[in-house]
Coordinates of C-alpha atoms in Angstrom, one line a residue:
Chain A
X1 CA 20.2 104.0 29.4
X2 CA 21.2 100.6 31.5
X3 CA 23.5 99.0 29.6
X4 CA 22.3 95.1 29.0
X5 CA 25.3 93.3 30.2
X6 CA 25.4 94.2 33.6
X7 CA 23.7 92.8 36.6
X8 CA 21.4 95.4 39.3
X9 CA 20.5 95.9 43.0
X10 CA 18.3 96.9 44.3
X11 CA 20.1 98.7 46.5
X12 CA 21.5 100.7 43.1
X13 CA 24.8 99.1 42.3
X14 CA 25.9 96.8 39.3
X15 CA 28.2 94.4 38.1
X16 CA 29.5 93.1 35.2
X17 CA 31.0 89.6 34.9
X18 CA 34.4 89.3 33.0
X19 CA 35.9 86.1 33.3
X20 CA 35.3 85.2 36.6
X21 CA 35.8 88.6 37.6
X22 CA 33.0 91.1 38.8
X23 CA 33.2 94.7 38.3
X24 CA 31.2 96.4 40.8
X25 CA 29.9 100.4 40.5
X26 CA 26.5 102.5 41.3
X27 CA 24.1 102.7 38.8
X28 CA 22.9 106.4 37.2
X29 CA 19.9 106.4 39.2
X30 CA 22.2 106.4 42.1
X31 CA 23.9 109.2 40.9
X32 CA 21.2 111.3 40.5
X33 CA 19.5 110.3 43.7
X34 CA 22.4 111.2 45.5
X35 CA 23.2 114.5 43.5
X36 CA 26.1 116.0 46.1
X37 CA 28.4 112.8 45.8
X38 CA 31.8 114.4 47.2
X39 CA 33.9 111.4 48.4
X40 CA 33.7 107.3 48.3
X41 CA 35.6 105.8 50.4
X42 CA 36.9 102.0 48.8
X43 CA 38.0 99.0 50.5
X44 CA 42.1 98.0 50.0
X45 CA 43.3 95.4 47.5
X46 CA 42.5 92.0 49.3
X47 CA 39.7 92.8 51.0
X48 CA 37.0 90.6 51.5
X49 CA 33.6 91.1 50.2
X50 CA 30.1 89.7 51.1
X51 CA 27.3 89.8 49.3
X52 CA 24.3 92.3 50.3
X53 CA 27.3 93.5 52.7
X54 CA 28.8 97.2 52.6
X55 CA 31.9 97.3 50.7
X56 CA 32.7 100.8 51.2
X57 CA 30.8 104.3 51.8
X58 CA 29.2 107.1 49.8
X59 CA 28.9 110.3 51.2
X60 CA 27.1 113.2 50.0
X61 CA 26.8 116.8 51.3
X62 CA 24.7 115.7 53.5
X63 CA 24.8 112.0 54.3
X64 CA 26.9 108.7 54.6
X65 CA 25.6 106.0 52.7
X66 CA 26.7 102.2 52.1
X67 CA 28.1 100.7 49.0
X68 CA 26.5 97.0 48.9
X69 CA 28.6 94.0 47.3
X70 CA 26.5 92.6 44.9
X71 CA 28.8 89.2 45.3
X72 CA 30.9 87.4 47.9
X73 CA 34.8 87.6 47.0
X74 CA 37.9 89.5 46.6
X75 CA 38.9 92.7 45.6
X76 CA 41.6 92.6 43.2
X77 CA 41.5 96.2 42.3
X78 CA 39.8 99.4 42.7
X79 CA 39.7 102.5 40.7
X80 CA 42.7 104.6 41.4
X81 CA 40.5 107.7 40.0
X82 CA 37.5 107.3 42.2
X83 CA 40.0 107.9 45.1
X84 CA 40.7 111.9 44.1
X85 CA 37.9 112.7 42.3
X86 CA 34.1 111.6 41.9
X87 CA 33.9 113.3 38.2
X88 CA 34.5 109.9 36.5
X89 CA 31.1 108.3 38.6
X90 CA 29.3 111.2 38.0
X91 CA 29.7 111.7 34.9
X92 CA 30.2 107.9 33.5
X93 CA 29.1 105.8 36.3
X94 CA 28.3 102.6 33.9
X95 CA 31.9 102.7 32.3
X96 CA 34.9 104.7 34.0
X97 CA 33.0 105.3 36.8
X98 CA 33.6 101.7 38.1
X99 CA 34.5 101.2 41.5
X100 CA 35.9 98.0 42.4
X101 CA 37.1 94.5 40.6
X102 CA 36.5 91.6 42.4
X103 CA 37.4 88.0 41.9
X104 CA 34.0 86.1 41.9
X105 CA 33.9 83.1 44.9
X106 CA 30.3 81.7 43.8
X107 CA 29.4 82.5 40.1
X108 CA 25.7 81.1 40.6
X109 CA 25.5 84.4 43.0
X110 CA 25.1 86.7 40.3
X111 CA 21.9 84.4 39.0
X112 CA 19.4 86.2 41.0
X113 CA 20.5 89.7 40.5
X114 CA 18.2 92.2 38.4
X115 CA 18.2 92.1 34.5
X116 CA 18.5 95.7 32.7
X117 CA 14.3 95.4 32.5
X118 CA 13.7 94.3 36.2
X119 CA 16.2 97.3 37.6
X120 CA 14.6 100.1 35.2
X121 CA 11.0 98.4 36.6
X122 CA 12.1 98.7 39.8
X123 CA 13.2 102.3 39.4
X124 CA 10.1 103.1 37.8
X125 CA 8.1 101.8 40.7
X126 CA 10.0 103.7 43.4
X127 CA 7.5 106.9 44.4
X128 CA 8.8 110.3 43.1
X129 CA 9.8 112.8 45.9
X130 CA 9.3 116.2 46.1
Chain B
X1 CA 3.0 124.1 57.5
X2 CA 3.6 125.9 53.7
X3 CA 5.2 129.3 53.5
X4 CA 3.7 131.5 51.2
X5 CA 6.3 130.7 48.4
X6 CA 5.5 126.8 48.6
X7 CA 4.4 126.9 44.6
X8 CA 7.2 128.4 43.6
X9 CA 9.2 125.5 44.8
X10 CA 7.3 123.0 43.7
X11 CA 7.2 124.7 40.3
X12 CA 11.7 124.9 40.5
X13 CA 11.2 121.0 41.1
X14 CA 12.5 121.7 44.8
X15 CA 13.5 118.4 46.8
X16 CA 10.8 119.2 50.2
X17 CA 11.3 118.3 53.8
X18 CA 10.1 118.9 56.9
X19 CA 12.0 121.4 58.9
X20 CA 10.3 122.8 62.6
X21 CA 6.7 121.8 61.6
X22 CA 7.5 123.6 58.1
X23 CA 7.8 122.1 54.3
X24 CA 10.6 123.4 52.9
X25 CA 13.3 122.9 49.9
X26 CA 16.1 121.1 50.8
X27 CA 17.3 122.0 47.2
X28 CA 16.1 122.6 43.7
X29 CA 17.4 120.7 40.6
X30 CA 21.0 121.8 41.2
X31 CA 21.6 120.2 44.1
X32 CA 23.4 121.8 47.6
X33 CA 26.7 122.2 46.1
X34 CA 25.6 124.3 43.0
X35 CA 23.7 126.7 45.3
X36 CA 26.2 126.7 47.8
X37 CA 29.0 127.9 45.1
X38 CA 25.7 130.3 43.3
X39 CA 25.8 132.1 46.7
X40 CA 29.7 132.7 46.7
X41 CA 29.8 134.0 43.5
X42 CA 26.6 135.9 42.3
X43 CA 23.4 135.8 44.4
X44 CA 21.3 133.6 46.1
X45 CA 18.1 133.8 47.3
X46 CA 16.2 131.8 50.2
X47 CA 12.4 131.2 51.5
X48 CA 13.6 131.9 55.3
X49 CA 9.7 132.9 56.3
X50 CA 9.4 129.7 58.2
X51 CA 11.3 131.7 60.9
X52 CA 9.3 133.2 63.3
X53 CA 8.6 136.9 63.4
X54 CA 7.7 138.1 66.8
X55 CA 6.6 142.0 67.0
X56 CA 7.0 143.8 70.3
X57 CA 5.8 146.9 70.5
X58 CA 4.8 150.0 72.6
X59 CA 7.1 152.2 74.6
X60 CA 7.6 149.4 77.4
X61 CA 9.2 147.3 74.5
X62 CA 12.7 147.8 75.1
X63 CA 12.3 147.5 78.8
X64 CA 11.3 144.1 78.5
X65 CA 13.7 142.9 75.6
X66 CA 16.2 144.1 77.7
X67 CA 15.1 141.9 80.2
X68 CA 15.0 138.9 78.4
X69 CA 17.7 139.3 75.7
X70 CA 21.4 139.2 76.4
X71 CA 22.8 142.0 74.0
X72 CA 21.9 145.5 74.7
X73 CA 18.9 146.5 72.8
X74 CA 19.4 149.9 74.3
X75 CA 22.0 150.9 71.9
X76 CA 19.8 150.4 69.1
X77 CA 18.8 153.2 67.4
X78 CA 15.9 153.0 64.9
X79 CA 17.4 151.5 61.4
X80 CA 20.0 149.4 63.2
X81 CA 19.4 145.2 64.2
X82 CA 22.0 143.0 66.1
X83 CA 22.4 139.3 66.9
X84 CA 20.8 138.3 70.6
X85 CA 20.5 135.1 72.8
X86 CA 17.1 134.9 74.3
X87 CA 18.9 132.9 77.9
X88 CA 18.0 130.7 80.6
X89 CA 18.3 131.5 84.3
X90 CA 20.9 129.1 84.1
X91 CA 22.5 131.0 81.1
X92 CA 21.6 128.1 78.8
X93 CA 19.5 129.3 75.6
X94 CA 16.3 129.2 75.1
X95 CA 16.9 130.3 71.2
X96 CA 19.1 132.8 69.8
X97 CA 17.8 135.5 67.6
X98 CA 18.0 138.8 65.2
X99 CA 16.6 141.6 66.8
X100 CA 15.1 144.5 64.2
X101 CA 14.1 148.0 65.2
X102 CA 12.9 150.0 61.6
X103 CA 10.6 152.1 63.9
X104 CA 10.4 154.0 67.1
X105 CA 8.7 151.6 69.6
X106 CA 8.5 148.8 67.6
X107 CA 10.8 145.7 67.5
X108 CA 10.4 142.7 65.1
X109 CA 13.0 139.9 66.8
X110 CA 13.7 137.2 64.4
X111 CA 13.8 133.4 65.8
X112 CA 14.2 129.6 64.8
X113 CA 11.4 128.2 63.4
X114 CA 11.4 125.1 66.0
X115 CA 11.2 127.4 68.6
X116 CA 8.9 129.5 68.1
X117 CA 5.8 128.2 70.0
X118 CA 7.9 127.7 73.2
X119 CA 9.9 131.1 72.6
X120 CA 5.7 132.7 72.1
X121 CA 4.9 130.8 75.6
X122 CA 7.6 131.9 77.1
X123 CA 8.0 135.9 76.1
X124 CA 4.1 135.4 77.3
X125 CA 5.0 134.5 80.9
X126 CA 7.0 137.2 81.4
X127 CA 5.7 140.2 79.2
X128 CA 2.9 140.1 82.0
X129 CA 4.8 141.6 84.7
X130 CA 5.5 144.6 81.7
X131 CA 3.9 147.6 80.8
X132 CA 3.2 149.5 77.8
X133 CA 4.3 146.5 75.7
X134 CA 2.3 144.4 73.1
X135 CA 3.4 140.7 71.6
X136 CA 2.4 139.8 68.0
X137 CA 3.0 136.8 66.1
X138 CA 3.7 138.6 62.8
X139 CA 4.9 135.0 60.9
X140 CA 2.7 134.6 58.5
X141 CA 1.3 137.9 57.6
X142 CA 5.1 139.0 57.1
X143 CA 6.9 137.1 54.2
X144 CA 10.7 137.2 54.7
X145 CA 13.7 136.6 52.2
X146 CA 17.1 136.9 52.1
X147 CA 19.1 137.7 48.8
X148 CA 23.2 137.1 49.8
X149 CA 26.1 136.9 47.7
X150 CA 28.1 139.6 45.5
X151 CA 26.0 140.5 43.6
X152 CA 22.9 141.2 45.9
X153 CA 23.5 144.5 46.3
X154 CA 23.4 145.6 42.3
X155 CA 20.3 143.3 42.3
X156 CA 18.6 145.4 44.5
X157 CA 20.0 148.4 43.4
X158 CA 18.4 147.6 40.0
X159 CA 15.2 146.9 41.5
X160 CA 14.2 149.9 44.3
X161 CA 12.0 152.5 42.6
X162 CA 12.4 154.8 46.3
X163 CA 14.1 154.9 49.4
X164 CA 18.0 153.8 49.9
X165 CA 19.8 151.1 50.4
X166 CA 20.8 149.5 54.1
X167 CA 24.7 152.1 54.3
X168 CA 27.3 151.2 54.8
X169 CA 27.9 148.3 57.4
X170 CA 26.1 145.2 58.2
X171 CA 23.2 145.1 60.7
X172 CA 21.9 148.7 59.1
X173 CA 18.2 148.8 57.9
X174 CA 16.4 150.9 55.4
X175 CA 12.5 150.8 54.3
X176 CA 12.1 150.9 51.0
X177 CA 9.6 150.4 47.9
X178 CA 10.0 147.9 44.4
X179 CA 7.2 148.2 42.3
X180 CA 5.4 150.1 44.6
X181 CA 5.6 147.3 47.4
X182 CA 7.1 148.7 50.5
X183 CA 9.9 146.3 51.5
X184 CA 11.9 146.6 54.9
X185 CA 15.9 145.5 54.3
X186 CA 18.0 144.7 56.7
X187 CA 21.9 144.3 55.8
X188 CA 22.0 140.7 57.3
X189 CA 22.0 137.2 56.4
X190 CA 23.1 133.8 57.2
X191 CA 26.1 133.1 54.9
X192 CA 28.9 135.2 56.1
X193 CA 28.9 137.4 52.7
X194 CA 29.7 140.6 53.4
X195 CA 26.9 141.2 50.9
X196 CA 23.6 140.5 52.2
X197 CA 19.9 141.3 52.6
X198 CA 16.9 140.2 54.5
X199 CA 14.0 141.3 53.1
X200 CA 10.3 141.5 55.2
X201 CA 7.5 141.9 52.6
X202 CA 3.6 141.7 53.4
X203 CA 2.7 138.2 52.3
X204 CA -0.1 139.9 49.7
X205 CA 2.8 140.9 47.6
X206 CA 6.0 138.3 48.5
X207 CA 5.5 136.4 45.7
X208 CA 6.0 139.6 43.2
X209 CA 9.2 140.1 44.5
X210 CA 10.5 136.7 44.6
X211 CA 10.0 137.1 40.5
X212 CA 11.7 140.2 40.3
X213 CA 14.6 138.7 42.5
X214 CA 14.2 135.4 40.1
X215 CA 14.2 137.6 37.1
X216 CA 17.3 139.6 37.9
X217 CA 18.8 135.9 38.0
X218 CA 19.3 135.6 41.7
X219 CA 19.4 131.5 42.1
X220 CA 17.1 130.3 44.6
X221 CA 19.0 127.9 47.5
X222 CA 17.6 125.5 49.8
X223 CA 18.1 124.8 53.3
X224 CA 20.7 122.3 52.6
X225 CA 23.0 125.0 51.0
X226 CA 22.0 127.2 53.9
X227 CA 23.5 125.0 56.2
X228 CA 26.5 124.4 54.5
X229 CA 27.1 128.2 53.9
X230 CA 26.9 129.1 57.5
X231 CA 29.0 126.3 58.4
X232 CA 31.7 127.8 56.3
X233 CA 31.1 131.1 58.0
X234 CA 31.3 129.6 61.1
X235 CA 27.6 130.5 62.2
X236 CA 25.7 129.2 65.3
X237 CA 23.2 127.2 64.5
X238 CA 20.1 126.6 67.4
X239 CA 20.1 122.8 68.6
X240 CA 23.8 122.1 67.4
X241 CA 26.0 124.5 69.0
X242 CA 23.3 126.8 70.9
X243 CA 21.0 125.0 73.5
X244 CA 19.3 125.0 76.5
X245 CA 22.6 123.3 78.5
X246 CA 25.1 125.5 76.2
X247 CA 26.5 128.6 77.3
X248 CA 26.5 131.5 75.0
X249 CA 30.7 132.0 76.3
X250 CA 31.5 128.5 75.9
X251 CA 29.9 129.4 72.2
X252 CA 32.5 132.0 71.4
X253 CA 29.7 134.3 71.8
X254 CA 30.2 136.5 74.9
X255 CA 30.4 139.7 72.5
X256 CA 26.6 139.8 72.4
X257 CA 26.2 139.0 75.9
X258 CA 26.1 142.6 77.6
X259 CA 27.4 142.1 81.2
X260 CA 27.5 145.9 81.5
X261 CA 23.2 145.6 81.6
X262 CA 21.4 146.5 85.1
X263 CA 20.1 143.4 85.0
X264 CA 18.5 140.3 82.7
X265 CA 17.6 136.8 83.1
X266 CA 20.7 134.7 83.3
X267 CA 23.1 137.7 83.9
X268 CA 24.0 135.8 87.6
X269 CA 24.7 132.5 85.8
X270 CA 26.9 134.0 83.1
X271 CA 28.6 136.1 85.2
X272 CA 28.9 133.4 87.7
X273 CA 30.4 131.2 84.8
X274 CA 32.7 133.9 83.0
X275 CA 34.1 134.1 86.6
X276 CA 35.0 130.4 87.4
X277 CA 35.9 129.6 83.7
X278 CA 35.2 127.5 80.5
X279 CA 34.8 123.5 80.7
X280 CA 34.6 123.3 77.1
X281 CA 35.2 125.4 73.7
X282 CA 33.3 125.6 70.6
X283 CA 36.0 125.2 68.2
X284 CA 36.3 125.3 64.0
X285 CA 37.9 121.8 62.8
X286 CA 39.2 121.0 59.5
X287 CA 39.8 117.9 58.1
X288 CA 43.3 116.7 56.6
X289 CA 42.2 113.7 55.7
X290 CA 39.8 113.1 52.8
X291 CA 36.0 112.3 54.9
X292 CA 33.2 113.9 56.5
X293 CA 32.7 114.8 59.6
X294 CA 29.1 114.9 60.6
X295 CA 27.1 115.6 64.0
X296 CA 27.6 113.1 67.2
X297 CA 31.2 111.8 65.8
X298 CA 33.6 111.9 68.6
X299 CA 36.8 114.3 68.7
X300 CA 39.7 112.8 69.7
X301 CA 43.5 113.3 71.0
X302 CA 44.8 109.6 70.4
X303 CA 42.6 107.4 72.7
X304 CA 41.4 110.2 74.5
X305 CA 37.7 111.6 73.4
X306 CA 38.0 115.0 73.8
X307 CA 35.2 116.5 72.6
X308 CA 31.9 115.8 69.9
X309 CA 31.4 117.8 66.4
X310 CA 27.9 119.7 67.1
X311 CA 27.9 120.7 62.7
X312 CA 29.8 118.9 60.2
X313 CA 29.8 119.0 56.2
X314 CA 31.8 118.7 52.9
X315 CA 32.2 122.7 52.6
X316 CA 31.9 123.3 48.9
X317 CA 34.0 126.8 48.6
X318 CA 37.2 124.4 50.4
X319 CA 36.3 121.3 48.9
X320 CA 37.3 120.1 52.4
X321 CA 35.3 118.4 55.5
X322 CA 34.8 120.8 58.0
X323 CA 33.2 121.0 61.6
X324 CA 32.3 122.7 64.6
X325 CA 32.6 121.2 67.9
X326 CA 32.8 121.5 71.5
X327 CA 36.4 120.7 72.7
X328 CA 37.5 120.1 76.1
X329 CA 39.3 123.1 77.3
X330 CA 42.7 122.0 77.8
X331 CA 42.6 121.1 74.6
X332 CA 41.1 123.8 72.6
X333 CA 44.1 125.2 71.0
X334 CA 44.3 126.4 67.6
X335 CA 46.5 124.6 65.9
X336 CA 46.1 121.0 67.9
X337 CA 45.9 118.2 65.9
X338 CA 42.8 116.2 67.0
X339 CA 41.6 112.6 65.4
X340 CA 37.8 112.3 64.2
X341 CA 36.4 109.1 64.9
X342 CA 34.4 107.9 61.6
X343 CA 32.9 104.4 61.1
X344 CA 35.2 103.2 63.9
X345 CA 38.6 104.9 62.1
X346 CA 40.3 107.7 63.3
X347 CA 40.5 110.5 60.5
X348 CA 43.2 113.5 61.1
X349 CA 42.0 117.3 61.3
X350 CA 43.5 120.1 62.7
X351 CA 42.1 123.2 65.2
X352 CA 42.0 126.2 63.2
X353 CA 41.0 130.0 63.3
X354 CA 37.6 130.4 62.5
X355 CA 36.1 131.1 60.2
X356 CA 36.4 128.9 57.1
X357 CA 35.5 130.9 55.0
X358 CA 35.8 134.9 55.2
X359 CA 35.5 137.4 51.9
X360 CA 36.9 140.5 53.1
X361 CA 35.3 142.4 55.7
X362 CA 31.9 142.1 57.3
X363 CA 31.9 145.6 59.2
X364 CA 29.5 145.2 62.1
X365 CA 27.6 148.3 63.5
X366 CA 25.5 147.8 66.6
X367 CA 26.2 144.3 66.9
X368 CA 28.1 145.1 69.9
X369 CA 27.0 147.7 71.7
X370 CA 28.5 147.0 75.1
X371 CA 31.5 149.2 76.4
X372 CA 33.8 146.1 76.6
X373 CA 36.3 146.4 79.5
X374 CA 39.8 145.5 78.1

């Protein structure tokens, strides 16, 4: 269900390394954690990013919660689509569900980040509610 | 605390939290929106017994709620209920509250589950100096429900083997029996549907009618859903726009507050208050801009705070943020633009008309019972 060319938090985001260039979204555990995602609020084209940093903001029906960069950088892009609609992160939030694109200042940063098996062991781990 | 229905929704995977010293579903697998939209278009149906149920009765009963209530129970006639604000000698509130009278000397009044210790202790104070009257704490021998939505009504319908249904208006009660369970209705609810039940049931036999309603496909909705419906309807809610420093006029509520009563506690303060005038408004806010407003964020008219949202949400039937807030008087206007202030950014919104959301008609009997001087 992870895909095993992307990189995790464990504050639930990942990102993928093209070239120099990190994609950065929320992860499907995320998604279904969250359940009532309504809007996510990005950063602008030339924003700066910090790693373990908020980026930008999640909100659900009933709560506000903060995107985390998994890298330091900056954001060349974000995804037009996430702006009108959440479908696309709902639905496909490994692929066209991406969030933002941003260009990488330390490569070595996305060393200690979580392999597909150490994010769905972590996920594992975390206590069921309810 | 559990309500009687607790393993039914753990069974329906319910999400739990704590809400006034209760464990309740904050949703089921769905999630808020789906049983939010449910609601709108077919039926939904909600554990509300965590509310209190306190019985009053003897023929000193109304007396006393007369005394301590600020609509007039008097105009109550036996199968009616209205909407009440249990006041302060200030003419703060203590709680607000649905009064029910299905029989003669006998009142069941309805109130917020995080208030009903202090409401007991208070109502306990005073009942003393009363005669003829008797207090019972009826909340967990008497399950409650509420089915709401369009198709509530054929639901039930489908379901009563005797009696009739709560005619024709809102606030109108009927006793009835479903399977042979006797079931008091009243035509009232929480969602601003003009099709809506409350049902009281003996605990013994709640759960049987909870599978019926399941059965007849009524989808069950949590508290989270709850809240966003009554937001869209506009609806009080007890420690957000209603409390003890919160006038039931500055609310937008002075049609249950019956200043034509001899006498009740806080009638001086209210009338003292109605006389010198409004500080502040409760007032319905809509969002232009796409974002959230959400309790404590400040209202604003360009550098000026004006006023603080009390309720915010996303409402799911606008697909818009929407809020309730107390607004500065010179500046609760319908139609002002105001600013929200989110994460240090002002947001635009707009003062609008209340409510958000309104499907037809709600025709109200009893619910305002005063002779209002025009």
């Amino acid at each position: 269900m992870y895909p095993k060319e992307l990189k995790y938090t464990k504050t639930h985001e990942w990102v993928k390394n093209e070239d120099g260039e990190a994609v950065i979204g929320i992860t499907r555990y995320a998604v279904e954690k969250l359940k009532d995602i309504v809007f996510i609020e990005l950063p602008s084209i030339g924003a700066k990013v910090t790693k373990d940093s908020p980026f930008g903001t999640i909100e659900s029906v009933k709560a506000v919660f903060e995107l985390n960069s998994p890298v330091s950088g900056e954001v060349i892009a974000v995804n037009e689509a996430v702006n009108t609609s959440v479908d696309k992160v709902v639905k496909d939030p490994h692929g066209d569900g991406w969030i933002i694109r941003v260009k990488l200042k330390e490569q070595s940063e996305l060393d200690n980040l979580l392999s597909k098996e150490e994010y769905e062991k972590f996920i594992q781990d975390i206590p069921k509610e309810g | 605390m559990k309500t009687i229905f607790y393993e039914r929704h753990a069974a329906l995977k319910a999400k739990m939290v704590d809400f006034g010293g209760w464990n309740m579903p904050l949703h089921y697998a769905t999630g808020i929106i789906e049983e939010h939209l449910a609601t709108r278009k077919n039926a939904g149906l909600f554990d509300v017994s965590h509310m209190g149920r306190v019985v009053f009765r003897g023929k000193g009963a109304l007396l006393f709620l007369q005394h301590v209530l600020t609509n007039n129970a008097q105009a109550l006639p036996i199968g009616q209920s209205q909407y009440t604000i249990i006041p302060n000698a200030k003419g703060g509130a203590i709680d607000d509250a649905y009064l029910y009278r299905f029989f003669k000397d006998e009142y069941i009044l309805v109130v917020n589950a995080a208030n009903r210790q202090s409401d007991w202790d208070y109502f306990q104070n005073i009942i003393k100096k009363f005669k003829e009257v008797e207090i019972f704490d009826k909340t967990e021998e008497l399950a409650m429900i509420s089915l709401q939505g369009p198709m509530s009504k054929t639901i039930l319908n489908n379901i009563i083997d005797s009696g009739s249904m709560p005619e024709p208006l809102k606030n109108q009660l009927s006793i009835v029996k479903i399977k042979g369970i006797e079931v008091l209705i009243g035509r009232t609810g929480y969602t601003g549907e003009p099709l809506g039940f409350e049902l009281f049931i003996d605990k013994n036999h709640a759960l049987k009618i909870w599978d019926i309603l399941i059965e007849q496909r009524a989808t069950p909705v949590g508290l989270g859903a709850r809240d966003t419906l009554r937001l869209e309807a506009g609806l009080p809610l007890y420690g957000h726009e209603l409390n003890l420093d919160i006038n039931p006029l500055e609310a937008g509520l002075e049609k249950y507050v019956c200043f034509e009563k001899e006498n009740f506690i806080g009638k001086e303060a209210l009338t003292g208050i109605k006389k010198k005038g409004l500080s502040r408004k409760l007032m319905y806010i809509l969002m232009i801009d796409q974002a959230i407003p959400r309790y404590g964020y400040s209202i604003k008219n360009g550098e000026d705070v004006i006023g603080a949202i009390t309720s915010g949400s996303y409402a799911p039937t606008l697909k818009k943020g929407i809020a309730l807030g107390y607004i500065d008087i010179e500046h609760a206007q319908i139609g002002r633009d105001v600013s929200i202030e989110i994460r240090n950014k002002p947001y635009r919104a707009k003062i609008v008309k209340g409510p958000f959301y309104r499907k037809g008609t709600i025709g109200e009997s009893h619910a305002k019972p005063c002779i209002q001087k025009n």
